[in-house]
GROMACS .gro file of N, CA and C in nm:
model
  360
    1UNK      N    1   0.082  -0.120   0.000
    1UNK     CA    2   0.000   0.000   0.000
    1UNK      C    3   0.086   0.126   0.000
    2UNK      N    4   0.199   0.112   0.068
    2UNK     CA    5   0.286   0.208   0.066
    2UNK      C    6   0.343   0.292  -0.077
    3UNK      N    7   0.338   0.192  -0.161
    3UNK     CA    8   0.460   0.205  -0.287
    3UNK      C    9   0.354   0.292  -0.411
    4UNK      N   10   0.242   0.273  -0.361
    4UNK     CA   11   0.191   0.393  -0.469
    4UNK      C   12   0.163   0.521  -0.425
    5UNK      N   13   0.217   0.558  -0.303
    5UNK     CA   14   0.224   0.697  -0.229
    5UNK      C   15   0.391   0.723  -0.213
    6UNK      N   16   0.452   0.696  -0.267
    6UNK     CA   17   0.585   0.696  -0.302
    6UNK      C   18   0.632   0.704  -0.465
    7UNK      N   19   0.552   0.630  -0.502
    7UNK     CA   20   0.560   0.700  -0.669
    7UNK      C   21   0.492   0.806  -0.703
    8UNK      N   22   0.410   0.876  -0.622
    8UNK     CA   23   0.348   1.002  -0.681
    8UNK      C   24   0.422   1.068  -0.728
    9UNK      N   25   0.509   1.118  -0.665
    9UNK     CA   26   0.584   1.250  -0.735
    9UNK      C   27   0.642   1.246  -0.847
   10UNK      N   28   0.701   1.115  -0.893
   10UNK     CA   29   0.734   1.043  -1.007
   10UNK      C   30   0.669   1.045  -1.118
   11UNK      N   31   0.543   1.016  -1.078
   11UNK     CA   32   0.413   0.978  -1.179
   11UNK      C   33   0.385   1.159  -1.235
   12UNK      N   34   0.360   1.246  -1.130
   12UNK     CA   35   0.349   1.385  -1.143
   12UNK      C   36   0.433   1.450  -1.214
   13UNK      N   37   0.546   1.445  -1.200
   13UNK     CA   38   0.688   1.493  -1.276
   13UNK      C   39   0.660   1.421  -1.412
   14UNK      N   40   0.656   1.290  -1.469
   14UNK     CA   41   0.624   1.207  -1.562
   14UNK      C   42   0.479   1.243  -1.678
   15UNK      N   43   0.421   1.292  -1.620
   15UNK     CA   44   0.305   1.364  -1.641
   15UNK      C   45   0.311   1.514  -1.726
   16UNK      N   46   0.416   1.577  -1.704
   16UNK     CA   47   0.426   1.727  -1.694
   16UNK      C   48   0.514   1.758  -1.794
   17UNK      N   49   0.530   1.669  -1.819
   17UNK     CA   50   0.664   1.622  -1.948
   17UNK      C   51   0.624   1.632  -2.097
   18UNK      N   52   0.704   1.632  -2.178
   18UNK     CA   53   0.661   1.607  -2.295
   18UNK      C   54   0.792   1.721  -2.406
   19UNK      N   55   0.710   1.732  -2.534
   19UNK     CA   56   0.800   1.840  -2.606
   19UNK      C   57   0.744   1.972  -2.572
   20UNK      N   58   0.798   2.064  -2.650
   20UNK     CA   59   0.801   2.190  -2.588
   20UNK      C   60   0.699   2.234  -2.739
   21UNK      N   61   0.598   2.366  -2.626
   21UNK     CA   62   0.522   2.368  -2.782
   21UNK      C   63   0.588   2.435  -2.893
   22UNK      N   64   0.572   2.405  -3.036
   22UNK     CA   65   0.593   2.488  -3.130
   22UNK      C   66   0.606   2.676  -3.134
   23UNK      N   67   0.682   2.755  -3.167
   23UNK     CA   68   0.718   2.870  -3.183
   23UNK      C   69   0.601   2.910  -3.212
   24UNK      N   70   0.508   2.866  -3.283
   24UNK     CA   71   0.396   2.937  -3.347
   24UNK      C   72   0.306   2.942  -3.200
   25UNK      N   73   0.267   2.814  -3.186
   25UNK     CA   74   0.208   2.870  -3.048
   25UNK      C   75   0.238   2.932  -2.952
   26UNK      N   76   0.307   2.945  -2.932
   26UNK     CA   77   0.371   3.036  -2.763
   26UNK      C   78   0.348   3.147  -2.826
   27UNK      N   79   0.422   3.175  -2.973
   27UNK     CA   80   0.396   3.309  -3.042
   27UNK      C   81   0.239   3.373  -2.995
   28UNK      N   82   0.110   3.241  -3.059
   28UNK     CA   83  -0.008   3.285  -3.067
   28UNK      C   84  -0.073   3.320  -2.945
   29UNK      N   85   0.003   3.221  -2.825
   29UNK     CA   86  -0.107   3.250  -2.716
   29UNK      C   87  -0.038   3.374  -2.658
   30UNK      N   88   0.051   3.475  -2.698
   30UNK     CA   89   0.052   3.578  -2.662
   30UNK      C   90  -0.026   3.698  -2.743
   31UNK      N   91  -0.014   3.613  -2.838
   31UNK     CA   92  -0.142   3.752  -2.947
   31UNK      C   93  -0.241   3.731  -2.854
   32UNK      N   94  -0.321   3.619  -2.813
   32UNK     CA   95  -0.422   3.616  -2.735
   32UNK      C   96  -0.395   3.669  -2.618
   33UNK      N   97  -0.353   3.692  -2.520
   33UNK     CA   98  -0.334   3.775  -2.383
   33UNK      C   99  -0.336   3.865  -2.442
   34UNK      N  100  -0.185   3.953  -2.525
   34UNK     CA  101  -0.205   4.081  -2.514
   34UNK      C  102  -0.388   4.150  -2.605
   35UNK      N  103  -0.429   4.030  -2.667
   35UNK     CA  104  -0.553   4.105  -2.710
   35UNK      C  105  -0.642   4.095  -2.647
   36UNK      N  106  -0.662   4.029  -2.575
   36UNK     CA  107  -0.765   3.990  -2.453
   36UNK      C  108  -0.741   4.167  -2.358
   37UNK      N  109  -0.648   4.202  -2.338
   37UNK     CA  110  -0.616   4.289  -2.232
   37UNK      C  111  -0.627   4.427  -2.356
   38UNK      N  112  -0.576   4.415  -2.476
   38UNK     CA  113  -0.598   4.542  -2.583
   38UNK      C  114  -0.734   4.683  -2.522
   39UNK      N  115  -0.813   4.656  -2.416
   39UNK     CA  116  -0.886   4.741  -2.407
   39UNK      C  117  -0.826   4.822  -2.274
   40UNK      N  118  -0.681   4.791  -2.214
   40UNK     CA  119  -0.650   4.823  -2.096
   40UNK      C  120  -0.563   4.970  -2.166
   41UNK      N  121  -0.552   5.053  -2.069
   41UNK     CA  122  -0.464   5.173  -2.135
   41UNK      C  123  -0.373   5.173  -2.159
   42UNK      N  124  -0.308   5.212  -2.277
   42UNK     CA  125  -0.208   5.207  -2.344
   42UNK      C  126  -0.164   5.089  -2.416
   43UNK      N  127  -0.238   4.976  -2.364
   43UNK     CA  128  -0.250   4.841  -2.443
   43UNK      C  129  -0.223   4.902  -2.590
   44UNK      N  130  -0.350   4.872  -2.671
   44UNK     CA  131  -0.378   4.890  -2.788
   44UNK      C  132  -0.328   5.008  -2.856
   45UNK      N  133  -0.261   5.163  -2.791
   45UNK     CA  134  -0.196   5.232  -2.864
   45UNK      C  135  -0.039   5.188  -2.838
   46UNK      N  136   0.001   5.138  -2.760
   46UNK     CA  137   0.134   5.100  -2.740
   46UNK      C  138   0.183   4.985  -2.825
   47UNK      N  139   0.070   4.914  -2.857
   47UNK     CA  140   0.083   4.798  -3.001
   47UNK      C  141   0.081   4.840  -3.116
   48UNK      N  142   0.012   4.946  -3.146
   48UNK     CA  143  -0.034   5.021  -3.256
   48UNK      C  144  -0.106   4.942  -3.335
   49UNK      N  145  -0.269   4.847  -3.251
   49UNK     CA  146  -0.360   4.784  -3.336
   49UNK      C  147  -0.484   4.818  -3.288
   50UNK      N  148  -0.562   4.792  -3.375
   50UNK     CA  149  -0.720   4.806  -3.343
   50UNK      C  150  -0.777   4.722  -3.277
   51UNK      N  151  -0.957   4.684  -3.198
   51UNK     CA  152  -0.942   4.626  -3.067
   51UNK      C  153  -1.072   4.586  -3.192
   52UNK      N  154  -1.112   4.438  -3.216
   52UNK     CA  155  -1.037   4.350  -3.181
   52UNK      C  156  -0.869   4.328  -3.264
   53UNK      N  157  -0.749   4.268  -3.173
   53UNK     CA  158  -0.648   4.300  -3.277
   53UNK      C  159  -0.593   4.155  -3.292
   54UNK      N  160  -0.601   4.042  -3.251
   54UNK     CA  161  -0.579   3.903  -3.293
   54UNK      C  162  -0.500   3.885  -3.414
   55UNK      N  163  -0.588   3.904  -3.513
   55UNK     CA  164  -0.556   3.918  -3.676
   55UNK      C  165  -0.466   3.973  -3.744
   56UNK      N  166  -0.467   4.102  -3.697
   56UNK     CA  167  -0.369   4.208  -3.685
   56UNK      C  168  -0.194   4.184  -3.655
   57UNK      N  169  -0.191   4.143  -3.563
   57UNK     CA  170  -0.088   4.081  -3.484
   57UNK      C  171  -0.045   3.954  -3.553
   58UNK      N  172  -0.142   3.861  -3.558
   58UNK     CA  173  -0.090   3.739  -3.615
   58UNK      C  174   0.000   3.767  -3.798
   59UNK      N  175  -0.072   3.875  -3.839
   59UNK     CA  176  -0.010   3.898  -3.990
   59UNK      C  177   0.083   3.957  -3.972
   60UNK      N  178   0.111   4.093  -3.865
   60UNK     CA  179   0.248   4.115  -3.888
   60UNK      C  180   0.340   4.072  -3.810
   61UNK      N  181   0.294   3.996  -3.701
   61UNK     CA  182   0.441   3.955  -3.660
   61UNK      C  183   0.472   3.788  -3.757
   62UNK      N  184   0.398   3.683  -3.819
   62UNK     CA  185   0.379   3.564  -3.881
   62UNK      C  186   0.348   3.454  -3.841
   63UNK      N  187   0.314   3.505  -3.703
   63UNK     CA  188   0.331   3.373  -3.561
   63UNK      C  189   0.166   3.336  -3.645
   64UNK      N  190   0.114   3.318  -3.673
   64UNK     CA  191  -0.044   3.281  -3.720
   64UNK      C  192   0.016   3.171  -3.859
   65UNK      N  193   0.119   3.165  -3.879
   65UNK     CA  194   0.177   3.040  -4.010
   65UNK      C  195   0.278   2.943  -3.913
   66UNK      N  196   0.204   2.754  -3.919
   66UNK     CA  197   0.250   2.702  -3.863
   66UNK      C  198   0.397   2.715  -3.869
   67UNK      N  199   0.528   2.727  -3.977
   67UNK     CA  200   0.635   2.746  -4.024
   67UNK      C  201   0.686   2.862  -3.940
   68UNK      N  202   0.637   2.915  -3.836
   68UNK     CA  203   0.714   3.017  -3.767
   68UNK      C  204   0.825   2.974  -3.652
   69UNK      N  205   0.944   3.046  -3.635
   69UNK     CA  206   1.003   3.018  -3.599
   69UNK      C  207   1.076   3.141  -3.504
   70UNK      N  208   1.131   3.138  -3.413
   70UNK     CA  209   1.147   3.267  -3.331
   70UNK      C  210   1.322   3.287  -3.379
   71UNK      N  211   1.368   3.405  -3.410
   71UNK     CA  212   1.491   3.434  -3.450
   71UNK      C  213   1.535   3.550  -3.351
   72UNK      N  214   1.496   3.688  -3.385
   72UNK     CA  215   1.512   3.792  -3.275
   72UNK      C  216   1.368   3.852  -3.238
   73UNK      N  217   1.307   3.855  -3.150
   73UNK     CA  218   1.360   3.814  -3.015
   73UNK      C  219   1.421   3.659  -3.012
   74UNK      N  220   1.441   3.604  -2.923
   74UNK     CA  221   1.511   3.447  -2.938
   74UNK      C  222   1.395   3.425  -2.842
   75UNK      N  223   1.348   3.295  -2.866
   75UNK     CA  224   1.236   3.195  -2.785
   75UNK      C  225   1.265   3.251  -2.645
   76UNK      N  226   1.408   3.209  -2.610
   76UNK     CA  227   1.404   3.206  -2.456
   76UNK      C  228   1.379   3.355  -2.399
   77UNK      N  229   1.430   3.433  -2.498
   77UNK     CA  230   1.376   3.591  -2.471
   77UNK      C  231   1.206   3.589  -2.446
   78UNK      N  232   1.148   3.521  -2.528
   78UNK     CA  233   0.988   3.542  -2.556
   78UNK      C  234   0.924   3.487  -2.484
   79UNK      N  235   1.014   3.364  -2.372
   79UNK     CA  236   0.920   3.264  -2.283
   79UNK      C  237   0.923   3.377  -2.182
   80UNK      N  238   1.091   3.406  -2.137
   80UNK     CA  239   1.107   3.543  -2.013
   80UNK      C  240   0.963   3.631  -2.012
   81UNK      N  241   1.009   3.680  -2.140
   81UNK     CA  242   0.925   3.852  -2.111
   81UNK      C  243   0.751   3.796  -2.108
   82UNK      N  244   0.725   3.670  -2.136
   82UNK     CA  245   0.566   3.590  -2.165
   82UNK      C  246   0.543   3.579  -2.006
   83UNK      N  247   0.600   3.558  -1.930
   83UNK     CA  248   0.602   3.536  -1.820
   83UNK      C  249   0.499   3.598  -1.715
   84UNK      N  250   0.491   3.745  -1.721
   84UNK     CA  251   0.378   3.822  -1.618
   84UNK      C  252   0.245   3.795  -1.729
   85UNK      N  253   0.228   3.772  -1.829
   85UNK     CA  254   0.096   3.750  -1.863
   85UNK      C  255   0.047   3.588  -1.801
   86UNK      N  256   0.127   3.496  -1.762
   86UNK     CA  257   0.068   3.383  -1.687
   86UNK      C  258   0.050   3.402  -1.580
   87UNK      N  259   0.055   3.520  -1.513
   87UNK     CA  260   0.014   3.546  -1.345
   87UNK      C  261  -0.111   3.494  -1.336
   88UNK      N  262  -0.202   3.461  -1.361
   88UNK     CA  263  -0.339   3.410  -1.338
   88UNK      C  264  -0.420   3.289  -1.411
   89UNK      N  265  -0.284   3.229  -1.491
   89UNK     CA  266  -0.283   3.095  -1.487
   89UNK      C  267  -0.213   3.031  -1.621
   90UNK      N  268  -0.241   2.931  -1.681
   90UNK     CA  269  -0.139   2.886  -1.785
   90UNK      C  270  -0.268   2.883  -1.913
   91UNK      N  271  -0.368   2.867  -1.900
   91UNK     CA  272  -0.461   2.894  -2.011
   91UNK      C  273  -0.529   3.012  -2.021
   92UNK      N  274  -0.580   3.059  -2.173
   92UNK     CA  275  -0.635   3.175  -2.180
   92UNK      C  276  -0.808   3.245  -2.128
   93UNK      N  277  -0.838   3.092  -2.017
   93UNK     CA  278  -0.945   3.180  -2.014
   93UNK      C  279  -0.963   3.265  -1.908
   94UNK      N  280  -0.848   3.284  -1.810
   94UNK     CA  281  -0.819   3.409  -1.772
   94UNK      C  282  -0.736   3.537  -1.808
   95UNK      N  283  -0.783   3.615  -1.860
   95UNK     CA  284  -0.671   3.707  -1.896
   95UNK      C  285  -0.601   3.789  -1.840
   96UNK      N  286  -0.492   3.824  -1.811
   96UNK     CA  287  -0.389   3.841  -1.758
   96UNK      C  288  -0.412   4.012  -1.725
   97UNK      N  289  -0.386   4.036  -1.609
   97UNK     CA  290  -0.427   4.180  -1.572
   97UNK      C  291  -0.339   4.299  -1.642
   98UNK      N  292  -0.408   4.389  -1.638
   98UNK     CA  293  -0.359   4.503  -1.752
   98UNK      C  294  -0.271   4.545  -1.695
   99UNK      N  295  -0.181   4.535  -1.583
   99UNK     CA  296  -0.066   4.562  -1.548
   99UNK      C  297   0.039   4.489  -1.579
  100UNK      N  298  -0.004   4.349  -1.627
  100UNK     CA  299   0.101   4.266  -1.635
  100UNK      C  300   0.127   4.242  -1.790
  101UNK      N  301   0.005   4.276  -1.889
  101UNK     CA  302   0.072   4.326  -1.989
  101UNK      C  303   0.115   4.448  -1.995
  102UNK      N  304   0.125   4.578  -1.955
  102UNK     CA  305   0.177   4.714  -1.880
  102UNK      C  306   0.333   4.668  -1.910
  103UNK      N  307   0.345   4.587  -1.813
  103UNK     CA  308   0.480   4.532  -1.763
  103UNK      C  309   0.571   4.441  -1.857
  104UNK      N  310   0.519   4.371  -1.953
  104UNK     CA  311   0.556   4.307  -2.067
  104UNK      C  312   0.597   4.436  -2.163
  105UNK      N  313   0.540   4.528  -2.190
  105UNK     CA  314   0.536   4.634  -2.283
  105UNK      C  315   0.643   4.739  -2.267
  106UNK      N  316   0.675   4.736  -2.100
  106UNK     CA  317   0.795   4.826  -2.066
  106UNK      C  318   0.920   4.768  -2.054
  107UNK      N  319   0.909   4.611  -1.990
  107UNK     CA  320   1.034   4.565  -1.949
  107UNK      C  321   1.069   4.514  -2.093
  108UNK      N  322   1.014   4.500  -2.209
  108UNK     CA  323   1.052   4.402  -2.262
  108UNK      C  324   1.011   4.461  -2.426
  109UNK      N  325   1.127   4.583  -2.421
  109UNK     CA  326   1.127   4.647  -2.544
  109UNK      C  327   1.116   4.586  -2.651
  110UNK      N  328   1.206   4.464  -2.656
  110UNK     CA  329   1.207   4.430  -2.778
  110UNK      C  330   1.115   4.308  -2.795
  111UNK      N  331   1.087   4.253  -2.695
  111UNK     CA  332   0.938   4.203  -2.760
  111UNK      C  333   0.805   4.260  -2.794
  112UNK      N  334   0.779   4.383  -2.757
  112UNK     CA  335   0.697   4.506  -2.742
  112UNK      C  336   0.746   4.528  -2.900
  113UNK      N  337   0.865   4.537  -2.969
  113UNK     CA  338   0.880   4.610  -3.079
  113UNK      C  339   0.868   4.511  -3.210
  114UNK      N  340   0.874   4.367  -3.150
  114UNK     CA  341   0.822   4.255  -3.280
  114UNK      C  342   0.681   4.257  -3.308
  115UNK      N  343   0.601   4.305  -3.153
  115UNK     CA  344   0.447   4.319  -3.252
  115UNK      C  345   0.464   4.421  -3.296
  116UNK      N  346   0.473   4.564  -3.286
  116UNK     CA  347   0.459   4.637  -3.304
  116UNK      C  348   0.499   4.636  -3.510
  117UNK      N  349   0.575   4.510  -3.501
  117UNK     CA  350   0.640   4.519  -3.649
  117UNK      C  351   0.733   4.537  -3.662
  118UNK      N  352   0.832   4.618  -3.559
  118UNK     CA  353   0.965   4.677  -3.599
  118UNK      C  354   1.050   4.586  -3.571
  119UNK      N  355   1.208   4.605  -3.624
  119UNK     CA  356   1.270   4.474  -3.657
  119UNK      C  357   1.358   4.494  -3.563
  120UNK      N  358   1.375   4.466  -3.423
  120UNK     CA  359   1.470   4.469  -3.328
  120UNK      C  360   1.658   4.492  -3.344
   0.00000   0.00000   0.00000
């Protein structure tokens, strides 16, 4: 009885595993936060898109074509600065408080400047 309250943590860790998602997604589920939050101030003029801006975003930065791939910013740059938009959880159906995209937008110029379009 013991030995399957001793493999939990095993089984849990084992669980949590896997590959890492594709560039395109991590790309996308940040179009989704920061557009989810696009109605917070300075959101949507600090992106320079219209509300709703999903679409927008996905065409100019390319993250919306499975074939995307992160170059500059570099992934591990994009997981960092992705980071305060998961304050309130790892899926999108909470969206991430307008401070914490605020905070993505200031700390993290140059991911702030790939949506925006401009070429870091």
């Amino acid at each position: 009885m013991r030995y399957p309250f001793a493999t939990w943590p095993l089984l849990c860790l084992a669980a949590c595993s896997g590959p890492d998602a594709p560039d395109a997604a991590v790309c996308q589920d940040v179009v989704i936060r920061l557009c989810q939050t696009a109605a917070c101030p300075g959101v949507s003029d600090g992106l320079g898109v219209p509300i709703p801006c999903e679409s927008t975003l996905l065409e100019r930065t390319g993250c919306g074509a499975e074939e995307f791939t992160f170059s500059t910013p570099t992934r591990e740059r994009f997981l960092d600065c992705r980071e305060p938009l998961l304050s309130r959880g790892t899926t999108t159906e909470r969206p991430p408080a307008c401070e914490d995209t605020t905070r993505l937008l200031t700390t993290c110029p140059d991911v702030a400047d790939f949506f925006r379009g401009g070429q870091p």
